[in-house]
JSON list of C-alpha atoms in Angstrom, two decimals:
[
{"chain": "A", "resi": 16, "resn": "UNK", "atom": "CA", "xyz": [60.05, 323.30, 189.99]},
{"chain": "A", "resi": 17, "resn": "UNK", "atom": "CA", "xyz": [62.88, 322.59, 187.63]},
{"chain": "A", "resi": 18, "resn": "UNK", "atom": "CA", "xyz": [62.36, 322.73, 183.95]},
{"chain": "A", "resi": 19, "resn": "UNK", "atom": "CA", "xyz": [64.21, 320.69, 181.38]},
{"chain": "A", "resi": 20, "resn": "UNK", "atom": "CA", "xyz": [66.25, 323.75, 180.45]},
{"chain": "A", "resi": 21, "resn": "UNK", "atom": "CA", "xyz": [67.87, 323.85, 183.88]},
{"chain": "A", "resi": 22, "resn": "UNK", "atom": "CA", "xyz": [68.85, 320.15, 183.92]},
{"chain": "A", "resi": 23, "resn": "UNK", "atom": "CA", "xyz": [72.22, 319.31, 182.41]},
{"chain": "A", "resi": 24, "resn": "UNK", "atom": "CA", "xyz": [72.01, 317.28, 179.25]},
{"chain": "A", "resi": 25, "resn": "UNK", "atom": "CA", "xyz": [73.61, 313.87, 179.23]},
{"chain": "A", "resi": 26, "resn": "UNK", "atom": "CA", "xyz": [76.95, 313.93, 177.52]},
{"chain": "A", "resi": 27, "resn": "UNK", "atom": "CA", "xyz": [77.26, 317.70, 177.69]},
{"chain": "A", "resi": 28, "resn": "UNK", "atom": "CA", "xyz": [79.85, 317.61, 180.47]},
{"chain": "A", "resi": 29, "resn": "UNK", "atom": "CA", "xyz": [83.10, 315.64, 180.44]},
{"chain": "A", "resi": 30, "resn": "UNK", "atom": "CA", "xyz": [83.20, 312.67, 182.83]},
{"chain": "A", "resi": 31, "resn": "UNK", "atom": "CA", "xyz": [84.86, 313.32, 186.18]},
{"chain": "A", "resi": 32, "resn": "UNK", "atom": "CA", "xyz": [88.60, 312.61, 186.14]},
{"chain": "A", "resi": 33, "resn": "UNK", "atom": "CA", "xyz": [89.67, 309.44, 187.93]},
{"chain": "A", "resi": 34, "resn": "UNK", "atom": "CA", "xyz": [92.38, 309.90, 190.50]},
{"chain": "A", "resi": 35, "resn": "UNK", "atom": "CA", "xyz": [95.75, 308.78, 189.17]},
{"chain": "A", "resi": 36, "resn": "UNK", "atom": "CA", "xyz": [96.39, 306.04, 191.80]},
{"chain": "A", "resi": 37, "resn": "UNK", "atom": "CA", "xyz": [93.01, 304.42, 191.09]},
{"chain": "A", "resi": 38, "resn": "UNK", "atom": "CA", "xyz": [93.68, 304.47, 187.34]},
{"chain": "A", "resi": 39, "resn": "UNK", "atom": "CA", "xyz": [97.17, 303.03, 187.89]},
{"chain": "A", "resi": 40, "resn": "UNK", "atom": "CA", "xyz": [95.75, 300.26, 190.08]},
{"chain": "A", "resi": 41, "resn": "UNK", "atom": "CA", "xyz": [93.17, 299.34, 187.44]},
{"chain": "A", "resi": 42, "resn": "UNK", "atom": "CA", "xyz": [95.81, 299.16, 184.71]},
{"chain": "A", "resi": 43, "resn": "UNK", "atom": "CA", "xyz": [98.34, 297.14, 186.73]},
{"chain": "A", "resi": 44, "resn": "UNK", "atom": "CA", "xyz": [95.94, 294.75, 188.46]},
{"chain": "A", "resi": 45, "resn": "UNK", "atom": "CA", "xyz": [95.08, 292.89, 185.25]},
{"chain": "A", "resi": 46, "resn": "UNK", "atom": "CA", "xyz": [98.57, 291.54, 184.41]},
{"chain": "A", "resi": 47, "resn": "UNK", "atom": "CA", "xyz": [99.49, 290.95, 188.07]},
{"chain": "A", "resi": 48, "resn": "UNK", "atom": "CA", "xyz": [96.39, 288.90, 188.91]},
{"chain": "A", "resi": 49, "resn": "UNK", "atom": "CA", "xyz": [97.05, 286.62, 185.94]},
{"chain": "A", "resi": 50, "resn": "UNK", "atom": "CA", "xyz": [100.45, 285.60, 187.37]},
{"chain": "A", "resi": 51, "resn": "UNK", "atom": "CA", "xyz": [99.23, 284.47, 190.80]},
{"chain": "A", "resi": 52, "resn": "UNK", "atom": "CA", "xyz": [99.31, 280.66, 190.96]},
{"chain": "A", "resi": 53, "resn": "UNK", "atom": "CA", "xyz": [96.12, 278.94, 191.97]},
{"chain": "A", "resi": 54, "resn": "UNK", "atom": "CA", "xyz": [96.06, 277.03, 195.22]},
{"chain": "A", "resi": 55, "resn": "UNK", "atom": "CA", "xyz": [96.17, 273.28, 194.87]},
{"chain": "A", "resi": 56, "resn": "UNK", "atom": "CA", "xyz": [93.95, 271.50, 197.40]},
{"chain": "A", "resi": 57, "resn": "UNK", "atom": "CA", "xyz": [95.57, 268.95, 199.66]},
{"chain": "A", "resi": 58, "resn": "UNK", "atom": "CA", "xyz": [94.73, 265.32, 199.17]},
{"chain": "A", "resi": 59, "resn": "UNK", "atom": "CA", "xyz": [93.96, 263.01, 202.05]},
{"chain": "A", "resi": 60, "resn": "UNK", "atom": "CA", "xyz": [93.89, 259.23, 202.18]},
{"chain": "A", "resi": 61, "resn": "UNK", "atom": "CA", "xyz": [92.88, 256.81, 204.90]},
{"chain": "A", "resi": 62, "resn": "UNK", "atom": "CA", "xyz": [95.99, 255.29, 206.47]},
{"chain": "A", "resi": 63, "resn": "UNK", "atom": "CA", "xyz": [94.95, 251.84, 205.27]},
{"chain": "A", "resi": 64, "resn": "UNK", "atom": "CA", "xyz": [95.15, 253.05, 201.65]},
{"chain": "A", "resi": 65, "resn": "UNK", "atom": "CA", "xyz": [98.28, 255.15, 202.18]},
{"chain": "A", "resi": 66, "resn": "UNK", "atom": "CA", "xyz": [100.33, 252.21, 203.51]},
{"chain": "A", "resi": 67, "resn": "UNK", "atom": "CA", "xyz": [100.70, 250.80, 200.02]},
{"chain": "A", "resi": 68, "resn": "UNK", "atom": "CA", "xyz": [102.33, 254.08, 198.88]},
{"chain": "A", "resi": 69, "resn": "UNK", "atom": "CA", "xyz": [104.53, 254.68, 201.93]},
{"chain": "A", "resi": 70, "resn": "UNK", "atom": "CA", "xyz": [107.97, 253.40, 202.84]},
{"chain": "A", "resi": 71, "resn": "UNK", "atom": "CA", "xyz": [108.64, 253.48, 206.56]},
{"chain": "A", "resi": 72, "resn": "UNK", "atom": "CA", "xyz": [111.99, 254.54, 207.97]},
{"chain": "A", "resi": 73, "resn": "UNK", "atom": "CA", "xyz": [113.25, 254.07, 211.53]},
{"chain": "A", "resi": 74, "resn": "UNK", "atom": "CA", "xyz": [116.66, 253.78, 213.12]},
{"chain": "A", "resi": 75, "resn": "UNK", "atom": "CA", "xyz": [117.46, 252.00, 216.39]},
{"chain": "A", "resi": 76, "resn": "UNK", "atom": "CA", "xyz": [117.94, 254.19, 219.46]},
{"chain": "A", "resi": 77, "resn": "UNK", "atom": "CA", "xyz": [116.69, 257.27, 217.58]},
{"chain": "A", "resi": 78, "resn": "UNK", "atom": "CA", "xyz": [113.65, 259.23, 218.69]},
{"chain": "A", "resi": 79, "resn": "UNK", "atom": "CA", "xyz": [111.64, 262.34, 217.93]},
{"chain": "A", "resi": 80, "resn": "UNK", "atom": "CA", "xyz": [111.68, 262.45, 214.11]},
{"chain": "A", "resi": 81, "resn": "UNK", "atom": "CA", "xyz": [110.25, 265.95, 214.01]},
{"chain": "A", "resi": 82, "resn": "UNK", "atom": "CA", "xyz": [112.02, 267.95, 211.29]},
{"chain": "A", "resi": 83, "resn": "UNK", "atom": "CA", "xyz": [111.68, 267.14, 207.57]},
{"chain": "A", "resi": 84, "resn": "UNK", "atom": "CA", "xyz": [113.25, 269.03, 204.67]},
{"chain": "A", "resi": 85, "resn": "UNK", "atom": "CA", "xyz": [113.21, 268.05, 201.00]},
{"chain": "A", "resi": 86, "resn": "UNK", "atom": "CA", "xyz": [115.96, 269.28, 198.68]},
{"chain": "A", "resi": 87, "resn": "UNK", "atom": "CA", "xyz": [114.53, 268.84, 195.16]},
{"chain": "A", "resi": 88, "resn": "UNK", "atom": "CA", "xyz": [117.85, 269.70, 193.48]},
{"chain": "A", "resi": 89, "resn": "UNK", "atom": "CA", "xyz": [119.70, 266.76, 195.06]},
{"chain": "A", "resi": 90, "resn": "UNK", "atom": "CA", "xyz": [116.64, 264.48, 195.47]},
{"chain": "A", "resi": 91, "resn": "UNK", "atom": "CA", "xyz": [117.33, 264.23, 199.20]},
{"chain": "A", "resi": 92, "resn": "UNK", "atom": "CA", "xyz": [115.02, 264.11, 202.22]},
{"chain": "A", "resi": 93, "resn": "UNK", "atom": "CA", "xyz": [116.68, 265.39, 205.40]},
{"chain": "A", "resi": 94, "resn": "UNK", "atom": "CA", "xyz": [115.16, 264.01, 208.60]},
{"chain": "A", "resi": 95, "resn": "UNK", "atom": "CA", "xyz": [115.98, 265.66, 211.91]},
{"chain": "A", "resi": 96, "resn": "UNK", "atom": "CA", "xyz": [115.71, 263.48, 215.01]},
{"chain": "A", "resi": 97, "resn": "UNK", "atom": "CA", "xyz": [116.99, 263.69, 218.56]},
{"chain": "A", "resi": 98, "resn": "UNK", "atom": "CA", "xyz": [120.79, 264.10, 218.35]},
{"chain": "A", "resi": 99, "resn": "UNK", "atom": "CA", "xyz": [120.83, 262.87, 214.72]},
{"chain": "A", "resi": 100, "resn": "UNK", "atom": "CA", "xyz": [120.28, 264.10, 211.15]},
{"chain": "A", "resi": 101, "resn": "UNK", "atom": "CA", "xyz": [119.57, 261.62, 208.33]},
{"chain": "A", "resi": 102, "resn": "UNK", "atom": "CA", "xyz": [119.91, 262.22, 204.58]},
{"chain": "A", "resi": 103, "resn": "UNK", "atom": "CA", "xyz": [117.72, 259.83, 202.57]},
{"chain": "A", "resi": 104, "resn": "UNK", "atom": "CA", "xyz": [117.97, 259.62, 198.78]},
{"chain": "A", "resi": 105, "resn": "UNK", "atom": "CA", "xyz": [114.67, 259.98, 196.96]},
{"chain": "A", "resi": 106, "resn": "UNK", "atom": "CA", "xyz": [112.93, 257.85, 195.95]},
{"chain": "A", "resi": 107, "resn": "UNK", "atom": "CA", "xyz": [113.76, 255.92, 199.14]},
{"chain": "A", "resi": 108, "resn": "UNK", "atom": "CA", "xyz": [114.43, 252.29, 198.34]},
{"chain": "A", "resi": 109, "resn": "UNK", "atom": "CA", "xyz": [115.43, 251.06, 201.80]},
{"chain": "A", "resi": 110, "resn": "UNK", "atom": "CA", "xyz": [119.18, 251.62, 201.48]},
{"chain": "A", "resi": 111, "resn": "UNK", "atom": "CA", "xyz": [121.10, 252.75, 204.54]},
{"chain": "A", "resi": 112, "resn": "UNK", "atom": "CA", "xyz": [120.84, 256.55, 204.80]},
{"chain": "A", "resi": 113, "resn": "UNK", "atom": "CA", "xyz": [123.70, 258.90, 205.47]},
{"chain": "A", "resi": 114, "resn": "UNK", "atom": "CA", "xyz": [123.72, 259.86, 209.13]},
{"chain": "A", "resi": 115, "resn": "UNK", "atom": "CA", "xyz": [125.23, 262.71, 211.13]},
{"chain": "A", "resi": 116, "resn": "UNK", "atom": "CA", "xyz": [125.23, 262.36, 214.91]},
{"chain": "A", "resi": 117, "resn": "UNK", "atom": "CA", "xyz": [124.78, 265.79, 216.39]},
{"chain": "A", "resi": 118, "resn": "UNK", "atom": "CA", "xyz": [125.50, 265.25, 220.06]},
{"chain": "A", "resi": 119, "resn": "UNK", "atom": "CA", "xyz": [125.02, 267.88, 222.74]},
{"chain": "A", "resi": 120, "resn": "UNK", "atom": "CA", "xyz": [128.35, 269.09, 224.17]},
{"chain": "A", "resi": 121, "resn": "UNK", "atom": "CA", "xyz": [129.17, 267.60, 227.58]},
{"chain": "A", "resi": 122, "resn": "UNK", "atom": "CA", "xyz": [129.28, 271.06, 229.19]},
{"chain": "A", "resi": 123, "resn": "UNK", "atom": "CA", "xyz": [125.63, 271.63, 228.18]},
{"chain": "A", "resi": 124, "resn": "UNK", "atom": "CA", "xyz": [124.67, 268.19, 229.51]},
{"chain": "A", "resi": 125, "resn": "UNK", "atom": "CA", "xyz": [126.29, 268.93, 232.88]},
{"chain": "A", "resi": 126, "resn": "UNK", "atom": "CA", "xyz": [124.55, 272.28, 233.03]},
{"chain": "A", "resi": 127, "resn": "UNK", "atom": "CA", "xyz": [121.18, 270.56, 232.52]},
{"chain": "A", "resi": 128, "resn": "UNK", "atom": "CA", "xyz": [122.01, 267.92, 235.15]},
{"chain": "A", "resi": 129, "resn": "UNK", "atom": "CA", "xyz": [122.76, 270.70, 237.66]},
{"chain": "A", "resi": 130, "resn": "UNK", "atom": "CA", "xyz": [119.26, 272.05, 237.01]},
{"chain": "A", "resi": 131, "resn": "UNK", "atom": "CA", "xyz": [117.79, 268.65, 237.85]},
{"chain": "A", "resi": 132, "resn": "UNK", "atom": "CA", "xyz": [116.91, 267.60, 234.31]},
{"chain": "A", "resi": 133, "resn": "UNK", "atom": "CA", "xyz": [117.20, 263.97, 233.19]},
{"chain": "A", "resi": 134, "resn": "UNK", "atom": "CA", "xyz": [118.48, 262.66, 229.86]},
{"chain": "A", "resi": 135, "resn": "UNK", "atom": "CA", "xyz": [116.28, 259.58, 229.65]},
{"chain": "A", "resi": 136, "resn": "UNK", "atom": "CA", "xyz": [113.01, 261.32, 228.84]},
{"chain": "A", "resi": 137, "resn": "UNK", "atom": "CA", "xyz": [110.94, 260.39, 225.81]},
{"chain": "A", "resi": 138, "resn": "UNK", "atom": "CA", "xyz": [109.34, 263.82, 225.57]},
{"chain": "A", "resi": 139, "resn": "UNK", "atom": "CA", "xyz": [111.04, 267.15, 226.12]},
{"chain": "A", "resi": 140, "resn": "UNK", "atom": "CA", "xyz": [107.81, 268.89, 227.09]},
{"chain": "A", "resi": 141, "resn": "UNK", "atom": "CA", "xyz": [107.31, 269.48, 230.77]},
{"chain": "A", "resi": 142, "resn": "UNK", "atom": "CA", "xyz": [103.92, 268.31, 232.00]},
{"chain": "A", "resi": 143, "resn": "UNK", "atom": "CA", "xyz": [103.09, 269.87, 235.34]},
{"chain": "A", "resi": 144, "resn": "UNK", "atom": "CA", "xyz": [99.65, 268.36, 235.86]},
{"chain": "A", "resi": 145, "resn": "UNK", "atom": "CA", "xyz": [97.32, 266.12, 233.89]},
{"chain": "A", "resi": 146, "resn": "UNK", "atom": "CA", "xyz": [93.61, 266.74, 234.14]},
{"chain": "A", "resi": 147, "resn": "UNK", "atom": "CA", "xyz": [90.71, 264.89, 232.59]},
{"chain": "A", "resi": 148, "resn": "UNK", "atom": "CA", "xyz": [89.38, 267.04, 229.74]},
{"chain": "A", "resi": 149, "resn": "UNK", "atom": "CA", "xyz": [86.15, 265.11, 229.25]},
{"chain": "A", "resi": 150, "resn": "UNK", "atom": "CA", "xyz": [83.27, 267.55, 229.06]},
{"chain": "A", "resi": 151, "resn": "UNK", "atom": "CA", "xyz": [85.63, 270.53, 228.97]},
{"chain": "A", "resi": 152, "resn": "UNK", "atom": "CA", "xyz": [87.28, 270.13, 225.60]},
{"chain": "A", "resi": 153, "resn": "UNK", "atom": "CA", "xyz": [85.15, 270.13, 222.43]},
{"chain": "A", "resi": 154, "resn": "UNK", "atom": "CA", "xyz": [85.98, 267.69, 219.68]},
{"chain": "A", "resi": 155, "resn": "UNK", "atom": "CA", "xyz": [85.68, 268.87, 216.08]},
{"chain": "A", "resi": 156, "resn": "UNK", "atom": "CA", "xyz": [86.56, 266.32, 213.36]},
{"chain": "A", "resi": 157, "resn": "UNK", "atom": "CA", "xyz": [87.67, 269.06, 210.95]},
{"chain": "A", "resi": 158, "resn": "UNK", "atom": "CA", "xyz": [90.27, 270.40, 213.40]},
{"chain": "A", "resi": 159, "resn": "UNK", "atom": "CA", "xyz": [93.74, 268.89, 213.54]},
{"chain": "A", "resi": 160, "resn": "UNK", "atom": "CA", "xyz": [94.00, 269.28, 217.30]},
{"chain": "A", "resi": 161, "resn": "UNK", "atom": "CA", "xyz": [91.49, 268.99, 220.09]},
{"chain": "A", "resi": 162, "resn": "UNK", "atom": "CA", "xyz": [93.53, 270.76, 222.78]},
{"chain": "A", "resi": 163, "resn": "UNK", "atom": "CA", "xyz": [92.06, 273.89, 224.34]},
{"chain": "A", "resi": 164, "resn": "UNK", "atom": "CA", "xyz": [93.72, 276.59, 226.40]},
{"chain": "A", "resi": 165, "resn": "UNK", "atom": "CA", "xyz": [91.51, 277.45, 229.37]},
{"chain": "A", "resi": 166, "resn": "UNK", "atom": "CA", "xyz": [93.00, 280.12, 231.64]},
{"chain": "A", "resi": 167, "resn": "UNK", "atom": "CA", "xyz": [96.48, 278.68, 232.26]},
{"chain": "A", "resi": 168, "resn": "UNK", "atom": "CA", "xyz": [95.65, 275.00, 231.97]},
{"chain": "A", "resi": 169, "resn": "UNK", "atom": "CA", "xyz": [96.00, 273.00, 228.77]},
{"chain": "A", "resi": 170, "resn": "UNK", "atom": "CA", "xyz": [93.25, 270.41, 228.55]},
{"chain": "A", "resi": 171, "resn": "UNK", "atom": "CA", "xyz": [93.91, 267.35, 226.42]},
{"chain": "A", "resi": 172, "resn": "UNK", "atom": "CA", "xyz": [91.01, 264.91, 226.02]},
{"chain": "A", "resi": 173, "resn": "UNK", "atom": "CA", "xyz": [91.54, 261.22, 226.64]}
]
């Protein structure tokens, strides 16, 4: 049985030394964590409400508007489409945008024709087989996409 004389008294021994990296982390983490910007949540609107805020832009014979880049310094929105790049001044007031036609060289077109590819396609994705995904593909309203990869087949619900 231990007596009180054999137990160390509180405060009689110095506290154990903290390892240097842990001490350094504790000192530096305070100022660093104060500089991290907070995340701003995204806002969503029903399309019926958003139409009053939006200005629509289309150009004849231009398809696949898939690349967008905003340059805040010049107040310009660059829109990449099939064979074309547009530069729209912000805020967009409906004026005619600057346009650069970026055509594919004829040698590349001929090379694609030799491979059996056609120019008059609306989508550049090759669809090998369509299959009804009803009952195979779950739908979750919170997800942005309802496509599922099952083995090698992509199932897209109707």
